[in-house]
Short mmCIF file of C-alpha atoms and ligand atoms in Angstrom, two decimals:
data_model
loop_
_atom_site.label_atom_id
_atom_site.label_comp_id
_atom_site.label_asym_id
_atom_site.label_seq_id
_atom_site.Cartn_x
_atom_site.Cartn_y
_atom_site.Cartn_z
CA MET A 1500 -0.02 0.06 -0.05
CA ALA A 1501 1.71 3.36 -1.24
CA ASN A 1502 0.14 5.46 1.74
CA LYS A 1503 1.71 8.95 2.69
CA GLU A 1504 0.23 10.39 5.39
CA GLN A 1505 1.38 10.57 8.47
CA CYS A 1506 -0.27 11.47 12.42
CA SER A 1507 -0.26 15.26 12.26
CA LYS A 1508 0.82 14.43 16.20
CA CYS A 1509 3.83 11.82 15.79
CA GLY A 1510 4.26 11.78 12.67
CA LYS A 1511 4.36 8.31 11.96
CA PHE A 1512 2.56 7.13 8.41
CA LEU A 1513 -0.55 6.27 9.09
CA ASP A 1514 -1.69 1.64 8.72
CA LEU A 1515 -4.63 0.28 8.06
CA TRP A 1516 -5.75 0.03 11.69
CA ASP A 1517 -4.98 4.15 11.40
CA PHE A 1518 -7.54 3.68 8.47
CA GLN A 1519 -9.89 2.36 9.71
CA GLU A 1520 -10.46 4.36 12.72
CA ASP A 1521 -9.96 7.38 10.44
CA PHE A 1522 -10.04 9.86 12.61
CA SER A 1523 -9.60 13.01 11.36
CA LEU A 1524 -10.98 17.08 12.09
CA SER A 1525 -10.72 19.91 8.55
CA ARG A 1526 -11.97 22.61 8.86
CA PHE A 1527 -12.11 26.60 8.82
CA LEU A 1528 -10.40 28.47 12.09
CA GLY A 1529 -11.96 31.21 13.29
CA TYR A 1530 -12.05 34.61 13.66
CA GLY A 1531 -9.84 35.54 17.36
CA THR A 1532 -8.01 32.29 16.99
CA LYS A 1533 -4.78 32.40 16.17
CA TYR A 1534 -4.65 31.36 12.85
CA ASP A 1535 -7.39 32.99 12.10
CA GLY A 1536 -8.55 32.40 8.79
CA GLU A 1537 -6.62 29.27 7.99
CA ARG A 1538 -7.44 25.36 7.84
CA LEU A 1539 -7.25 22.98 10.10
CA GLU A 1540 -6.55 19.87 8.64
CA ILE A 1541 -5.86 17.15 12.02
CA LYS A 1542 -5.38 13.64 11.18
CA LEU A 1543 -4.29 10.83 14.06
CA CYS A 1544 -3.08 7.75 14.33
CA CYS A 1545 -4.57 4.90 16.98
CA GLU A 1546 -1.84 5.58 19.37
CA CYS A 1547 -2.25 9.30 19.67
CA MET A 1548 -5.93 9.38 19.41
CA GLU A 1549 -5.84 7.41 22.45
CA LYS A 1550 -3.11 9.88 24.16
CA LEU A 1551 -5.35 12.34 23.11
CA ILE A 1552 -8.73 10.61 24.86
CA ASP A 1553 -6.77 9.56 28.46
CA GLU A 1554 -5.32 13.36 28.61
CA CYS A 1555 -9.27 14.31 28.46
CA LYS A 1556 -10.75 15.61 31.67
CA ILE A 1557 -14.00 15.06 30.47
CA SER A 1558 -13.34 11.17 29.19
CA PRO A 1559 -15.54 11.55 25.64
CA ILE A 1560 -16.12 8.40 26.04
CA LYS A 1561 -19.47 7.49 25.65
CA ILE A 1562 -20.79 3.47 26.12
ZN1 ZN B 1157 0.40 8.95 16.24
#
């Protein structure tokens, strides 16, 4: 598989499992942010996604 997509956080090349999760966010950033008018495109591998979830004070996991 010729995959060139990398995790935004750790730089790892995304594998099949990462693609299956497809943890990505794409949107324009608004006025008032440091990146006013710029575009955010973030993709995370499973490991970084899990880390992000673990770091949340309010668990984003709903059962
Ligand atoms: Zn990662």
